[in-house]
JSON list of C-alpha atoms in Angstrom, two decimals:
[
{"chain": "A", "resi": 1, "resn": "MET", "atom": "CA", "xyz": [0.05, -0.04, 0.09]},
{"chain": "A", "resi": 2, "resn": "LYS", "atom": "CA", "xyz": [1.24, 3.38, -1.32]},
{"chain": "A", "resi": 3, "resn": "VAL", "atom": "CA", "xyz": [0.75, 6.50, 1.05]},
{"chain": "A", "resi": 4, "resn": "ASN", "atom": "CA", "xyz": [0.41, 9.70, -0.89]},
{"chain": "A", "resi": 5, "resn": "LEU", "atom": "CA", "xyz": [1.68, 12.38, 1.14]},
{"chain": "A", "resi": 6, "resn": "PRO", "atom": "CA", "xyz": [-0.05, 15.31, -0.50]},
{"chain": "A", "resi": 7, "resn": "GLU", "atom": "CA", "xyz": [-3.56, 13.44, 0.17]},
{"chain": "A", "resi": 8, "resn": "CYS", "atom": "CA", "xyz": [-2.83, 12.68, 3.76]},
{"chain": "A", "resi": 9, "resn": "LYS", "atom": "CA", "xyz": [-1.56, 16.44, 4.19]},
{"chain": "A", "resi": 10, "resn": "HIS", "atom": "CA", "xyz": [-5.08, 17.42, 2.42]},
{"chain": "A", "resi": 11, "resn": "PHE", "atom": "CA", "xyz": [-7.22, 15.30, 4.76]},
{"chain": "A", "resi": 12, "resn": "ALA", "atom": "CA", "xyz": [-5.38, 16.40, 7.93]},
{"chain": "A", "resi": 13, "resn": "ALA", "atom": "CA", "xyz": [-6.01, 19.83, 6.92]},
{"chain": "A", "resi": 14, "resn": "GLU", "atom": "CA", "xyz": [-9.48, 19.25, 5.86]},
{"chain": "A", "resi": 15, "resn": "TRP", "atom": "CA", "xyz": [-10.13, 17.74, 9.44]},
{"chain": "A", "resi": 16, "resn": "LEU", "atom": "CA", "xyz": [-8.54, 20.59, 11.08]},
{"chain": "A", "resi": 17, "resn": "ARG", "atom": "CA", "xyz": [-10.60, 22.99, 9.17]},
{"chain": "A", "resi": 18, "resn": "ALA", "atom": "CA", "xyz": [-13.92, 21.10, 10.33]},
{"chain": "A", "resi": 19, "resn": "PHE", "atom": "CA", "xyz": [-12.63, 21.42, 13.90]},
{"chain": "A", "resi": 20, "resn": "GLU", "atom": "CA", "xyz": [-11.97, 25.14, 13.54]},
{"chain": "A", "resi": 21, "resn": "ILE", "atom": "CA", "xyz": [-15.36, 25.69, 11.83]},
{"chain": "A", "resi": 22, "resn": "LYS", "atom": "CA", "xyz": [-17.15, 23.81, 14.47]},
{"chain": "A", "resi": 23, "resn": "ARG", "atom": "CA", "xyz": [-15.12, 26.10, 17.18]},
{"chain": "A", "resi": 24, "resn": "ALA", "atom": "CA", "xyz": [-16.13, 29.15, 15.65]},
{"chain": "A", "resi": 25, "resn": "GLY", "atom": "CA", "xyz": [-19.83, 28.73, 15.81]},
{"chain": "A", "resi": 26, "resn": "GLY", "atom": "CA", "xyz": [-21.85, 31.43, 14.18]},
{"chain": "A", "resi": 27, "resn": "ASN", "atom": "CA", "xyz": [-19.21, 33.98, 14.11]},
{"chain": "A", "resi": 28, "resn": "LEU", "atom": "CA", "xyz": [-19.04, 35.08, 10.42]},
{"chain": "A", "resi": 29, "resn": "GLN", "atom": "CA", "xyz": [-15.82, 36.92, 10.34]},
{"chain": "A", "resi": 30, "resn": "ARG", "atom": "CA", "xyz": [-13.98, 33.94, 11.82]},
{"chain": "A", "resi": 31, "resn": "LEU", "atom": "CA", "xyz": [-15.95, 31.51, 9.31]},
{"chain": "A", "resi": 32, "resn": "ASP", "atom": "CA", "xyz": [-14.51, 34.01, 6.36]},
{"chain": "A", "resi": 33, "resn": "GLU", "atom": "CA", "xyz": [-11.20, 33.99, 7.75]},
{"chain": "A", "resi": 34, "resn": "ILE", "atom": "CA", "xyz": [-11.14, 29.88, 7.82]},
{"chain": "A", "resi": 35, "resn": "ALA", "atom": "CA", "xyz": [-12.42, 29.91, 4.34]},
{"chain": "A", "resi": 36, "resn": "ASP", "atom": "CA", "xyz": [-9.44, 31.96, 3.13]},
{"chain": "A", "resi": 37, "resn": "TYR", "atom": "CA", "xyz": [-6.79, 29.80, 4.50]},
{"chain": "A", "resi": 38, "resn": "ASN", "atom": "CA", "xyz": [-5.27, 27.25, 2.28]},
{"chain": "A", "resi": 39, "resn": "ASP", "atom": "CA", "xyz": [-4.24, 23.49, 3.54]},
{"chain": "A", "resi": 40, "resn": "ASP", "atom": "CA", "xyz": [-0.84, 24.86, 4.28]},
{"chain": "A", "resi": 41, "resn": "GLU", "atom": "CA", "xyz": [-1.95, 27.41, 6.75]},
{"chain": "A", "resi": 42, "resn": "VAL", "atom": "CA", "xyz": [-4.42, 25.38, 8.49]},
{"chain": "A", "resi": 43, "resn": "LEU", "atom": "CA", "xyz": [-1.61, 23.07, 9.41]},
{"chain": "A", "resi": 44, "resn": "ARG", "atom": "CA", "xyz": [0.64, 25.56, 10.22]},
{"chain": "A", "resi": 45, "resn": "ARG", "atom": "CA", "xyz": [-1.51, 27.25, 12.57]},
{"chain": "A", "resi": 46, "resn": "ALA", "atom": "CA", "xyz": [-2.76, 23.81, 14.01]},
{"chain": "A", "resi": 47, "resn": "LEU", "atom": "CA", "xyz": [1.02, 22.82, 14.82]},
{"chain": "A", "resi": 48, "resn": "TRP", "atom": "CA", "xyz": [2.16, 26.13, 16.21]},
{"chain": "A", "resi": 49, "resn": "MET", "atom": "CA", "xyz": [-0.79, 26.05, 18.54]},
{"chain": "A", "resi": 50, "resn": "ALA", "atom": "CA", "xyz": [-0.15, 22.60, 19.51]},
{"chain": "A", "resi": 51, "resn": "SER", "atom": "CA", "xyz": [3.51, 23.25, 20.27]},
{"chain": "A", "resi": 52, "resn": "ILE", "atom": "CA", "xyz": [2.90, 26.48, 22.14]},
{"chain": "A", "resi": 53, "resn": "VAL", "atom": "CA", "xyz": [0.27, 25.20, 24.25]},
{"chain": "A", "resi": 54, "resn": "GLY", "atom": "CA", "xyz": [1.53, 21.39, 24.65]},
{"chain": "A", "resi": 55, "resn": "GLY", "atom": "CA", "xyz": [5.33, 22.50, 25.20]},
{"chain": "A", "resi": 56, "resn": "PRO", "atom": "CA", "xyz": [4.87, 24.23, 28.76]},
{"chain": "A", "resi": 57, "resn": "VAL", "atom": "CA", "xyz": [2.47, 21.76, 29.72]},
{"chain": "A", "resi": 58, "resn": "VAL", "atom": "CA", "xyz": [4.67, 18.64, 28.76]},
{"chain": "A", "resi": 59, "resn": "TYR", "atom": "CA", "xyz": [7.74, 20.01, 29.63]},
{"chain": "A", "resi": 60, "resn": "LEU", "atom": "CA", "xyz": [7.22, 21.94, 32.93]},
{"chain": "A", "resi": 61, "resn": "VAL", "atom": "CA", "xyz": [3.75, 21.21, 34.40]},
{"chain": "A", "resi": 62, "resn": "MET", "atom": "CA", "xyz": [3.50, 17.44, 33.93]},
{"chain": "A", "resi": 63, "resn": "PRO", "atom": "CA", "xyz": [6.76, 16.60, 35.18]},
{"chain": "A", "resi": 64, "resn": "PHE", "atom": "CA", "xyz": [6.21, 18.87, 38.07]},
{"chain": "A", "resi": 65, "resn": "ALA", "atom": "CA", "xyz": [2.89, 17.37, 38.78]},
{"chain": "A", "resi": 66, "resn": "LEU", "atom": "CA", "xyz": [4.22, 13.43, 38.55]},
{"chain": "A", "resi": 67, "resn": "SER", "atom": "CA", "xyz": [7.27, 14.19, 40.86]},
{"chain": "A", "resi": 68, "resn": "PHE", "atom": "CA", "xyz": [4.81, 15.04, 43.68]},
{"chain": "A", "resi": 69, "resn": "VAL", "atom": "CA", "xyz": [2.31, 12.04, 42.42]},
{"chain": "A", "resi": 70, "resn": "GLN", "atom": "CA", "xyz": [5.26, 9.62, 42.30]},
{"chain": "A", "resi": 71, "resn": "THR", "atom": "CA", "xyz": [5.71, 9.31, 46.02]},
{"chain": "A", "resi": 72, "resn": "LEU", "atom": "CA", "xyz": [1.99, 8.10, 46.46]},
{"chain": "A", "resi": 73, "resn": "LEU", "atom": "CA", "xyz": [2.28, 5.57, 43.54]},
{"chain": "A", "resi": 74, "resn": "PRO", "atom": "CA", "xyz": [3.93, 2.19, 43.22]},
{"chain": "A", "resi": 75, "resn": "ALA", "atom": "CA", "xyz": [7.45, 2.26, 41.78]},
{"chain": "A", "resi": 76, "resn": "GLN", "atom": "CA", "xyz": [6.27, 0.01, 38.65]},
{"chain": "A", "resi": 77, "resn": "LEU", "atom": "CA", "xyz": [3.67, 2.45, 38.01]},
{"chain": "A", "resi": 78, "resn": "THR", "atom": "CA", "xyz": [5.74, 5.62, 38.38]},
{"chain": "A", "resi": 79, "resn": "VAL", "atom": "CA", "xyz": [8.17, 3.96, 35.59]},
{"chain": "A", "resi": 80, "resn": "VAL", "atom": "CA", "xyz": [5.51, 3.62, 33.09]},
{"chain": "A", "resi": 81, "resn": "LEU", "atom": "CA", "xyz": [4.24, 6.93, 33.83]},
{"chain": "A", "resi": 82, "resn": "TRP", "atom": "CA", "xyz": [7.76, 8.81, 33.43]},
{"chain": "A", "resi": 83, "resn": "THR", "atom": "CA", "xyz": [8.28, 6.47, 30.15]},
{"chain": "A", "resi": 84, "resn": "LEU", "atom": "CA", "xyz": [4.93, 7.88, 28.60]},
{"chain": "A", "resi": 85, "resn": "LEU", "atom": "CA", "xyz": [5.72, 11.35, 29.78]},
{"chain": "A", "resi": 86, "resn": "LYS", "atom": "CA", "xyz": [8.97, 11.07, 27.97]},
{"chain": "A", "resi": 87, "resn": "GLY", "atom": "CA", "xyz": [6.99, 9.82, 24.82]},
{"chain": "A", "resi": 88, "resn": "LEU", "atom": "CA", "xyz": [4.55, 12.79, 25.13]},
{"chain": "A", "resi": 89, "resn": "MET", "atom": "CA", "xyz": [8.03, 15.11, 25.25]},
{"chain": "A", "resi": 90, "resn": "ALA", "atom": "CA", "xyz": [9.19, 13.46, 21.96]},
{"chain": "A", "resi": 91, "resn": "LEU", "atom": "CA", "xyz": [5.84, 13.95, 20.36]},
{"chain": "A", "resi": 92, "resn": "ILE", "atom": "CA", "xyz": [5.50, 17.47, 21.17]},
{"chain": "A", "resi": 93, "resn": "PHE", "atom": "CA", "xyz": [9.15, 17.96, 19.98]},
{"chain": "A", "resi": 94, "resn": "ALA", "atom": "CA", "xyz": [8.20, 16.12, 16.80]},
{"chain": "A", "resi": 95, "resn": "ILE", "atom": "CA", "xyz": [5.13, 18.83, 16.53]},
{"chain": "A", "resi": 96, "resn": "PHE", "atom": "CA", "xyz": [7.59, 21.54, 16.93]},
{"chain": "A", "resi": 97, "resn": "MET", "atom": "CA", "xyz": [9.88, 20.44, 14.39]},
{"chain": "A", "resi": 98, "resn": "MET", "atom": "CA", "xyz": [6.85, 20.00, 11.71]},
{"chain": "A", "resi": 99, "resn": "ALA", "atom": "CA", "xyz": [5.66, 23.68, 12.57]},
{"chain": "A", "resi": 100, "resn": "VAL", "atom": "CA", "xyz": [9.28, 24.99, 11.91]},
{"chain": "A", "resi": 101, "resn": "TYR", "atom": "CA", "xyz": [9.56, 22.97, 8.81]},
{"chain": "A", "resi": 102, "resn": "PHE", "atom": "CA", "xyz": [6.15, 24.13, 7.52]},
{"chain": "A", "resi": 103, "resn": "THR", "atom": "CA", "xyz": [6.56, 27.78, 8.51]},
{"chain": "A", "resi": 104, "resn": "PHE", "atom": "CA", "xyz": [10.31, 28.35, 7.50]},
{"chain": "A", "resi": 105, "resn": "LEU", "atom": "CA", "xyz": [11.71, 25.71, 5.10]},
{"chain": "A", "resi": 106, "resn": "ARG", "atom": "CA", "xyz": [8.68, 25.09, 3.06]},
{"chain": "A", "resi": 107, "resn": "GLN", "atom": "CA", "xyz": [7.99, 28.81, 2.09]},
{"chain": "A", "resi": 108, "resn": "ASP", "atom": "CA", "xyz": [10.71, 29.12, -0.48]},
{"chain": "A", "resi": 109, "resn": "ARG", "atom": "CA", "xyz": [9.30, 26.15, -2.49]},
{"chain": "A", "resi": 110, "resn": "GLY", "atom": "CA", "xyz": [6.49, 28.31, -3.76]},
{"chain": "A", "resi": 111, "resn": "SER", "atom": "CA", "xyz": [8.63, 31.54, -4.53]},
{"chain": "A", "resi": 112, "resn": "VAL", "atom": "CA", "xyz": [9.44, 32.08, -8.20]},
{"chain": "A", "resi": 113, "resn": "ASP", "atom": "CA", "xyz": [13.15, 32.99, -9.34]}
]
């Protein structure tokens, strides 16, 4: 089975666009803004939002909270929770790197020399 990357990107952008439209409710100005965004802008906005919100939560709040909770939990469960947290940290870092890629490195593809 061959994966077509532009189709996956379009599918993700349409899903995010539908989520934004649902979140906008009846705000006509916001709906017009969402309609003007192309797929790259929708993905870029969602990736930046996830990395800006998720970064401090996953890198600051969750380790701090887990360090307090680990005194109440068994050691085996604590090890699993720390491993899951490290996985979340890797995911947020990957999301941040994709946001950087779609923002800075992909812009020069569309320019005409």
